Coordinates of C-alpha atoms in Angstrom, one line a residue:
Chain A
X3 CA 75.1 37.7 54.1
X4 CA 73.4 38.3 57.0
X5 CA 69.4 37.5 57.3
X6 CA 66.8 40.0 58.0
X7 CA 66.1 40.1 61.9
X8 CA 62.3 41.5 61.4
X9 CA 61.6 39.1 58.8
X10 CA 62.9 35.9 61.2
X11 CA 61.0 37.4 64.0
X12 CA 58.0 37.9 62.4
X13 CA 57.4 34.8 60.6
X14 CA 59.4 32.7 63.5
X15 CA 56.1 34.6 65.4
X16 CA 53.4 34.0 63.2
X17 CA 54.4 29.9 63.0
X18 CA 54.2 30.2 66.6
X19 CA 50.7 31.7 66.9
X20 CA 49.7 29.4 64.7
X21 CA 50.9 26.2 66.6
X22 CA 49.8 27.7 70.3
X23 CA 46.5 26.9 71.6
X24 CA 44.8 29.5 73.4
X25 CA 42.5 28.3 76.2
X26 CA 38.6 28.7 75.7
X27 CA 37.5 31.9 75.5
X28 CA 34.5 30.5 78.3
X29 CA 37.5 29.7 80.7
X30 CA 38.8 33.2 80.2
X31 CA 35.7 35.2 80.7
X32 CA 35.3 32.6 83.8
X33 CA 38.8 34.1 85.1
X34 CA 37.1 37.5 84.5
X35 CA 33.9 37.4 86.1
X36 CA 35.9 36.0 89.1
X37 CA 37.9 39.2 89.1
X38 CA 34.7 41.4 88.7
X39 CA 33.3 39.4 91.9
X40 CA 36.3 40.1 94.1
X41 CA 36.1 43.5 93.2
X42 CA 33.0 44.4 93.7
X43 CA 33.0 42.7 97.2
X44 CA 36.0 44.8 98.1
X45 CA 33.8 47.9 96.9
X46 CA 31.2 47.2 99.0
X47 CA 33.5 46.4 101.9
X48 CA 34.7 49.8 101.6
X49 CA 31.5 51.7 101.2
X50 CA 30.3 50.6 104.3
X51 CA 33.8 51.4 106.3
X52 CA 33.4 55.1 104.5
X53 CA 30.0 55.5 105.4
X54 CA 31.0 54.3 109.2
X55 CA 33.6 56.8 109.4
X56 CA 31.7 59.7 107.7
X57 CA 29.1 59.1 109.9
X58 CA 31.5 58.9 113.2
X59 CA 32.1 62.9 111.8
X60 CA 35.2 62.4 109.7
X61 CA 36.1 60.7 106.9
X62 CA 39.1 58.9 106.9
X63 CA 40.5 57.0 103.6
X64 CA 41.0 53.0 104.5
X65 CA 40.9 51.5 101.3
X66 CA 41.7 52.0 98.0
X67 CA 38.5 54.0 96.5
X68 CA 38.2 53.3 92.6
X69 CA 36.2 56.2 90.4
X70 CA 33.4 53.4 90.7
X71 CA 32.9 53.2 94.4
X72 CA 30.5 55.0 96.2
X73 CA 31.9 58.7 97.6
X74 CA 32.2 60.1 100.8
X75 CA 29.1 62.8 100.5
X76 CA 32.2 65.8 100.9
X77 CA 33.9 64.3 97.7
X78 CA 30.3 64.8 96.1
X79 CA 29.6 68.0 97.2
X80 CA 32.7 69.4 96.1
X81 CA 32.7 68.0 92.7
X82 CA 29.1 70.1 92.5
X83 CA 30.7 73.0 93.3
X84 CA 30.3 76.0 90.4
X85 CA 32.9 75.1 88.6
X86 CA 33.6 78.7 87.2
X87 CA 36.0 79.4 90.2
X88 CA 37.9 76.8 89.0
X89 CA 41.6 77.6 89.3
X90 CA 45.1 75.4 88.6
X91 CA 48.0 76.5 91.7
X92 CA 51.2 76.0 92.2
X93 CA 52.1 73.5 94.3
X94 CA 53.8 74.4 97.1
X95 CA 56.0 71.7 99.1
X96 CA 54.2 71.8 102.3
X97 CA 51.3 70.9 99.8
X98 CA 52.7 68.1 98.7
X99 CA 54.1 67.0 101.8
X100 CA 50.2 67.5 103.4
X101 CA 48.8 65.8 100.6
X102 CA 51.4 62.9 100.6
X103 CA 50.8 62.4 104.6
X104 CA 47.3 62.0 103.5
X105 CA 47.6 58.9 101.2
X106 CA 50.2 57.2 104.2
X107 CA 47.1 57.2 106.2
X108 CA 44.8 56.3 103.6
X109 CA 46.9 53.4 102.8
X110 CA 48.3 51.7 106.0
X111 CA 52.0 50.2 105.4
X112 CA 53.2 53.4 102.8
X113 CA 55.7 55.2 104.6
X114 CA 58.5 55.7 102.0
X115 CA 56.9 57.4 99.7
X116 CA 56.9 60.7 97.5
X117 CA 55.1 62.2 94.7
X118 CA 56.4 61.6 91.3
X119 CA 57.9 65.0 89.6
X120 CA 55.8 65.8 87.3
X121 CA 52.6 64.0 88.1
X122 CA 51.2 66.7 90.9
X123 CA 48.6 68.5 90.1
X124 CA 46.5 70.5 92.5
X125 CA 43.9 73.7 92.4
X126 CA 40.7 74.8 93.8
X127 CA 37.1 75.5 93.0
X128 CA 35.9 77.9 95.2
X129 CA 36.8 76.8 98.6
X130 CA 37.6 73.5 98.3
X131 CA 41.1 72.2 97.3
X132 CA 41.7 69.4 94.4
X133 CA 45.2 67.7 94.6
X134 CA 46.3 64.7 92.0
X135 CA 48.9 63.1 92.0
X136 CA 51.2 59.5 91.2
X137 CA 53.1 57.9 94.1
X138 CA 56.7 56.1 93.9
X139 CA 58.9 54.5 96.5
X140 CA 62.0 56.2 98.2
X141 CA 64.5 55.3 99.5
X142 CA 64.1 52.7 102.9
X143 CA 61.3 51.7 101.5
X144 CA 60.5 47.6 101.5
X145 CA 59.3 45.1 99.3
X146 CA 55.9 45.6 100.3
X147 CA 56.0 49.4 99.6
X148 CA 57.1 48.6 96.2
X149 CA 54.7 45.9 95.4
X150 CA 52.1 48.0 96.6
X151 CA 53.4 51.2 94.3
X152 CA 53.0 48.5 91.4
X153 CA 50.3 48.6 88.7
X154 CA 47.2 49.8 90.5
X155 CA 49.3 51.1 93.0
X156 CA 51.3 53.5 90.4
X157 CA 48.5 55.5 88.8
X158 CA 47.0 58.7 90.0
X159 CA 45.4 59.6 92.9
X160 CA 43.3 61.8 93.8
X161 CA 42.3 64.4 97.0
X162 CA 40.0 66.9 98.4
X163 CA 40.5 69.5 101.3
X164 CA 37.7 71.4 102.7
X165 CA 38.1 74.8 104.0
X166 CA 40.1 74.4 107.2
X167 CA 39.7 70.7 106.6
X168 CA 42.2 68.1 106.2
X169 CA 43.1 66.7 102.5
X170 CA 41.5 62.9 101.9
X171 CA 42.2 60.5 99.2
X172 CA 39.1 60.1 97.7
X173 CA 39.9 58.3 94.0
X174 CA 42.0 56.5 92.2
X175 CA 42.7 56.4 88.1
X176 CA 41.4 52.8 87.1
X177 CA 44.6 50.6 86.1
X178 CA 45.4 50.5 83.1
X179 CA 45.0 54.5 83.3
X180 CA 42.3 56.0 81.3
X181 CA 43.0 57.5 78.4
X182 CA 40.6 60.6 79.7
X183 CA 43.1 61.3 82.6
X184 CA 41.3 63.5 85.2
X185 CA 38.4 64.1 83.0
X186 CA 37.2 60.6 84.0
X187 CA 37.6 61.1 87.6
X188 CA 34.2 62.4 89.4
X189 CA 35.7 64.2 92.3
X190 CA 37.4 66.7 90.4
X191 CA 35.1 68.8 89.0
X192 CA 35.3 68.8 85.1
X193 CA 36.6 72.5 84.8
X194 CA 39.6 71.8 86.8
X195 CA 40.4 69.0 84.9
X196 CA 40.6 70.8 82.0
X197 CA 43.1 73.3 83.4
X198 CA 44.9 70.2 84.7
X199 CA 44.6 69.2 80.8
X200 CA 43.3 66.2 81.9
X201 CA 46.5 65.1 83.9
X202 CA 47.9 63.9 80.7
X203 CA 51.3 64.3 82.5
X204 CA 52.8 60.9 80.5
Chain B
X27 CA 26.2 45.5 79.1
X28 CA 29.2 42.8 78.3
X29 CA 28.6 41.0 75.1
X30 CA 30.6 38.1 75.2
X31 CA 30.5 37.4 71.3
X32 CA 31.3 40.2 70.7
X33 CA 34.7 39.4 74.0
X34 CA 35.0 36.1 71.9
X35 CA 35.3 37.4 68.4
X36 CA 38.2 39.9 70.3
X37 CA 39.6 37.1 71.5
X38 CA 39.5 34.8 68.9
X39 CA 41.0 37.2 66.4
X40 CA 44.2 38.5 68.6
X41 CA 45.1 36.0 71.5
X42 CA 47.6 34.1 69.3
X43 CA 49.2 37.0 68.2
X44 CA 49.4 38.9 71.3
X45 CA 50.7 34.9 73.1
X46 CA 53.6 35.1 70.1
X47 CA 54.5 38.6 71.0
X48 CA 54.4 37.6 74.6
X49 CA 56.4 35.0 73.8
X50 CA 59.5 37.1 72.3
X51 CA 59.3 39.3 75.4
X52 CA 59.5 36.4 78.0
X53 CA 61.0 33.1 75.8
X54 CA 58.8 31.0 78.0
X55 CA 55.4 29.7 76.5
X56 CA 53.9 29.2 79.2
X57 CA 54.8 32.1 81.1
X58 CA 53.0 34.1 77.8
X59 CA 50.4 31.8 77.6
X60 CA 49.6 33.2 81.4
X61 CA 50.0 36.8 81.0
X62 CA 47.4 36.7 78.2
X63 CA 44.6 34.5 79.5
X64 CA 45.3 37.0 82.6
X65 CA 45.4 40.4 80.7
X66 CA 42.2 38.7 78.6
X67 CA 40.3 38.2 81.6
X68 CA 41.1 41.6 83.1
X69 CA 40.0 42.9 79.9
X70 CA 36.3 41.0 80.2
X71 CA 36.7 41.9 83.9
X72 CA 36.0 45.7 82.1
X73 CA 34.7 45.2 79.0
X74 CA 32.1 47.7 79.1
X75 CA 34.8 49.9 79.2
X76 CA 37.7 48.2 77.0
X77 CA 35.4 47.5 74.5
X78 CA 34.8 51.0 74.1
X79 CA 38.8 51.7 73.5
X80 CA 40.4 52.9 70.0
X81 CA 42.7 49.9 70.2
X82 CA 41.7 47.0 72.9
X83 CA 44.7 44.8 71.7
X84 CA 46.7 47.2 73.0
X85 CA 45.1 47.7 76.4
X86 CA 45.5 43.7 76.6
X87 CA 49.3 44.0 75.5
X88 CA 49.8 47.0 78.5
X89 CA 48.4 44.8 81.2
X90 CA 50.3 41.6 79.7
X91 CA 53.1 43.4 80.6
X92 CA 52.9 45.3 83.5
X93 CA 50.8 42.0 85.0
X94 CA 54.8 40.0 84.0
X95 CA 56.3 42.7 85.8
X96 CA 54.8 42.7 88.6
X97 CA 54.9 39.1 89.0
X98 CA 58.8 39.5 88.0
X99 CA 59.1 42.3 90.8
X100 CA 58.0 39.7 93.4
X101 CA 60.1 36.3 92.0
X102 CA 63.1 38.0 91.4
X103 CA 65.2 36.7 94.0
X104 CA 64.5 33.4 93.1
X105 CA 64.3 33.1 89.7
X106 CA 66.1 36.4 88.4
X107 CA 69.4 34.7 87.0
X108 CA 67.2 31.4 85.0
X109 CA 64.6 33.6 83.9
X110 CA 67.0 36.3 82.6
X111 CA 69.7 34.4 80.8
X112 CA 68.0 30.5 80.4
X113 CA 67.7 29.1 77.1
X114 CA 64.0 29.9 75.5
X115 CA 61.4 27.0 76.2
X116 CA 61.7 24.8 73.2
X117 CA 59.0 25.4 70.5
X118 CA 58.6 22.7 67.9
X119 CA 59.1 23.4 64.9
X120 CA 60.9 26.4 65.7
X121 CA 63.4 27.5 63.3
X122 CA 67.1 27.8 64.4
X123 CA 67.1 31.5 63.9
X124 CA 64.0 32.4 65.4
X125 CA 64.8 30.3 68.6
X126 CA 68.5 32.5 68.4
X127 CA 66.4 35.6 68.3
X128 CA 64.0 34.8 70.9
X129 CA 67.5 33.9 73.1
X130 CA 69.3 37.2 72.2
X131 CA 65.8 38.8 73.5
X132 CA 66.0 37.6 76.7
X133 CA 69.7 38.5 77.2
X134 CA 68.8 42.3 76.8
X135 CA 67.4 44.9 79.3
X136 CA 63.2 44.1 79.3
X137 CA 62.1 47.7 78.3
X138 CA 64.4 47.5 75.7
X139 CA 63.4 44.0 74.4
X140 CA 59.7 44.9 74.7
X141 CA 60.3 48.7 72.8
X142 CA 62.2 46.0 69.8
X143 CA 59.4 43.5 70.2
X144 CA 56.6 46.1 69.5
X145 CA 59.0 47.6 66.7
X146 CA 59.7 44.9 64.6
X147 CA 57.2 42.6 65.7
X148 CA 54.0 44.2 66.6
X149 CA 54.4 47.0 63.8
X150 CA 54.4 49.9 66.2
X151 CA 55.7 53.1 65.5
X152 CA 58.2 55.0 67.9
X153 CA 55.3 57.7 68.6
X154 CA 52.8 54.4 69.2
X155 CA 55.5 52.6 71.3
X156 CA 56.1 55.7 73.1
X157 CA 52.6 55.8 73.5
X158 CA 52.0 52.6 75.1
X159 CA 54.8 52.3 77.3
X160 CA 54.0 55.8 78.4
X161 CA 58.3 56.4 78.1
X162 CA 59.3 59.5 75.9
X163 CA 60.1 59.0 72.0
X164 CA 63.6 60.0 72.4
X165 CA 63.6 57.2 75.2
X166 CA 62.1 54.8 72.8
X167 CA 64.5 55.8 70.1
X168 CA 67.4 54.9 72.5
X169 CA 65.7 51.8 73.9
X170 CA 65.5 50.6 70.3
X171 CA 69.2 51.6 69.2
X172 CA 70.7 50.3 72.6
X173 CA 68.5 46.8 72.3
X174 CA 69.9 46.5 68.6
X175 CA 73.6 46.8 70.0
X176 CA 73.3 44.7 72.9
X177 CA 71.6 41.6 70.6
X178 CA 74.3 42.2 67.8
X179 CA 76.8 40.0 69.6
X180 CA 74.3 37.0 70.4
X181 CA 72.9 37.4 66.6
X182 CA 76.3 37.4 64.9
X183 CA 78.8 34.1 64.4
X184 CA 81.9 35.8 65.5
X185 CA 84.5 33.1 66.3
X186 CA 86.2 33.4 69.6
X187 CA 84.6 37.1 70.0
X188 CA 84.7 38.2 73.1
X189 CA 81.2 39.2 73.4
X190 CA 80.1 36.4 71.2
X191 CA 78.5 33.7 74.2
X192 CA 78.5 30.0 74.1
X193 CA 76.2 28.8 71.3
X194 CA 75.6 32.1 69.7
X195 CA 73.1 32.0 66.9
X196 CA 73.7 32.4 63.0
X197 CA 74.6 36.0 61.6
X198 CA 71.3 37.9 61.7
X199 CA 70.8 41.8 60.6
X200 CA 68.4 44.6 61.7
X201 CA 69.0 44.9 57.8
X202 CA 67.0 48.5 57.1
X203 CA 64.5 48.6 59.8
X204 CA 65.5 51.9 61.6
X205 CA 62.7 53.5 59.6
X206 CA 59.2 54.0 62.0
X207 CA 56.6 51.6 61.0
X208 CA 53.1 52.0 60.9
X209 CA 50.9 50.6 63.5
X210 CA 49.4 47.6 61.3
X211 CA 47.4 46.6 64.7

């Protein structure tokens, strides 16, 4: 007669747990506050390369901006913008292709890359263009690409385009993705996140 | 603010767990043991936030395993064929048929051994797994069915079979466990 699979599993698991000895949780939140220290150098570090190329009289994307990071002051003007304007387009595919081109040069090393079908969103608020969207590797792309298209690397991004301006990356969803989508994401102003529905695309 | 009682007590109360479901999805200790002291650390790396989250277990269980495949992504040249089809590390005390399970596991495509593990280990529904793996339901569904078919030969003692490897494990049954389960979290 053949033995109950979930039953096996699950006690087969819990005699495991019980015999496994975590390490401290001291050594753990150790690991953590190390994390929290690298990235909140690497913040900085990028602040003041965005505030050097704002004030040069362009803003170009170098690093990878998290929703925590200080903004270019565009990104913040825009997301102040009366939001009753607000409007959700279609995306065209010279859109995407502009908005693509912008994350290659925000992100030194992506070449083969492409939006993900059904991750792009993009709209405006009175004159200033919001695009979102999710990035995956094509084809001739390397090892590196596809490392760097990995975790972090695979959640949305974000960009603005001023009138007659060029489209700049200027967020990223954190990693694991919030569950708030969009909504979380301070560049795009909160009325065009909800007619993005919050970029719940998943 | 980060309290870290308030991390410990999290911790305290779900790291074994979330090591013995880390454990079916990889068959190494101490590769789980890893991928949860990382995914832990990454969660007080953000606890302001994670705290804050319906269910942080599962936020530590996403980043457990998209932390294992990224690592995977990057050894797979080298260790692809022992990590994929080498016998589980050895657990003492183990029972025969949970070490055959946690075999069969490893033999099977990941996202459909991790969509089994959070099934019929974790408790998770198909709407919860499809949830958390951010995959469709009907994709979970199939995951599920396909993972259940593929382990079949490794869980049954067919003589001779075919399918049946070297050192297959005793005759083991999904028995009636297509229904969805709640989320017991």
């Amino acid at each position: 007669m053949a033995e109950d699979f979930e039953t096996i599993l699950k006690a087969g698991s819990a005699e495991y747990a019980a015999r496994t000895s975590p390490r401290p949780a001291e050594a753990v939140r150790a690991r953590g506050d190390q994390l929290r220290r690298h990235h909140r150098a690497a913040t900085v570090a990028l602040a003041v390369a965005v505030v050097a190329a704002v004030g040069g009289g362009a803003f170009v994307a170098t690093g990878h901006l998290s929703r925590h990071s200080a903004q270019p002051p565009a990104a913040t003007s825009s997301a102040t913008i009366a939001t009753t304007s607000c409007r959700s387009l279609v995306a065209s595919q010279s859109v995407k292709d502009a908005v693509t081109q912008a994350y290659r040069l925000a992100q030194p090393g992506l070449v083969h890359i492409a939006p993900v079908k059904g991750t792009f969103y993009y709209g405006a608020c009175g004159d200033v263009s919001y695009a979102g969207a999710r990035f995956t590797p094509t084809s001739g792309s390397t090892a590196g690409e596809q490392v760097a298209l990995q975790d972090a690397g695979s959640v949305e991004k974000y960009f603005t385009k001023s009138p007659n301006g060029m489209w700049t990356y200027v967020a990223t969803d954190g990693f694991p993705a919030s569950t708030h989508g969009c909504a979380a994401i301070p560049q795009i102003p909160a009325a065009l996140a909800a007619l993005w529905a919050d970029c719940r695309h998943g | 603010m980060r309290d870290p009682a308030d991390f410990d007590a999290f911790y305290a109360g779900s790291v074994r767990r979330l090591t013995s479901q880390m454990y079916a999805m990889t068959g190494s200790r101490a590769e789980a043991e890893d991928l949860v002291q990382e995914a832990f650390a990454r969660a007080w790396q953000r606890w302001e936030k994670v705290s804050g989250y319906a269910d942080p277990e599962a936020w530590v269980r996403t980043v457990a395993c998209r932390v294992r495949v990224s690592v995977w992504r990057k050894t797979i040249n080298r260790l692809a064929a022992h990590h994929r089809h080498g016998m589980p590390d050895e657990v003492p005390g183990a029972g025969p048929d949970y070490v055959a399970i946690v075999a069969a596991l490893r033999r099977i495509p990941a996202e459909q051994r991790r969509a089994i593990v959070l099934h019929h280990l974790a408790g998770l529904s198909v709407a919860e797994i499809a949830r958390e793996t951010g995959a469709p339901p009907g994709t979970v569904k199939a995951r599920l069915s396909r993972g259940r078919q593929a382990m079949a030969p490794y869980l049954s003692d067919i003589p001779g079979g075919d399918q049946a490897p070297r050192g297959a494990g005793p005759a083991i049954g999904f028995g009636s466990n297509d229904q969805e389960v709640p989320h017991h979290g």
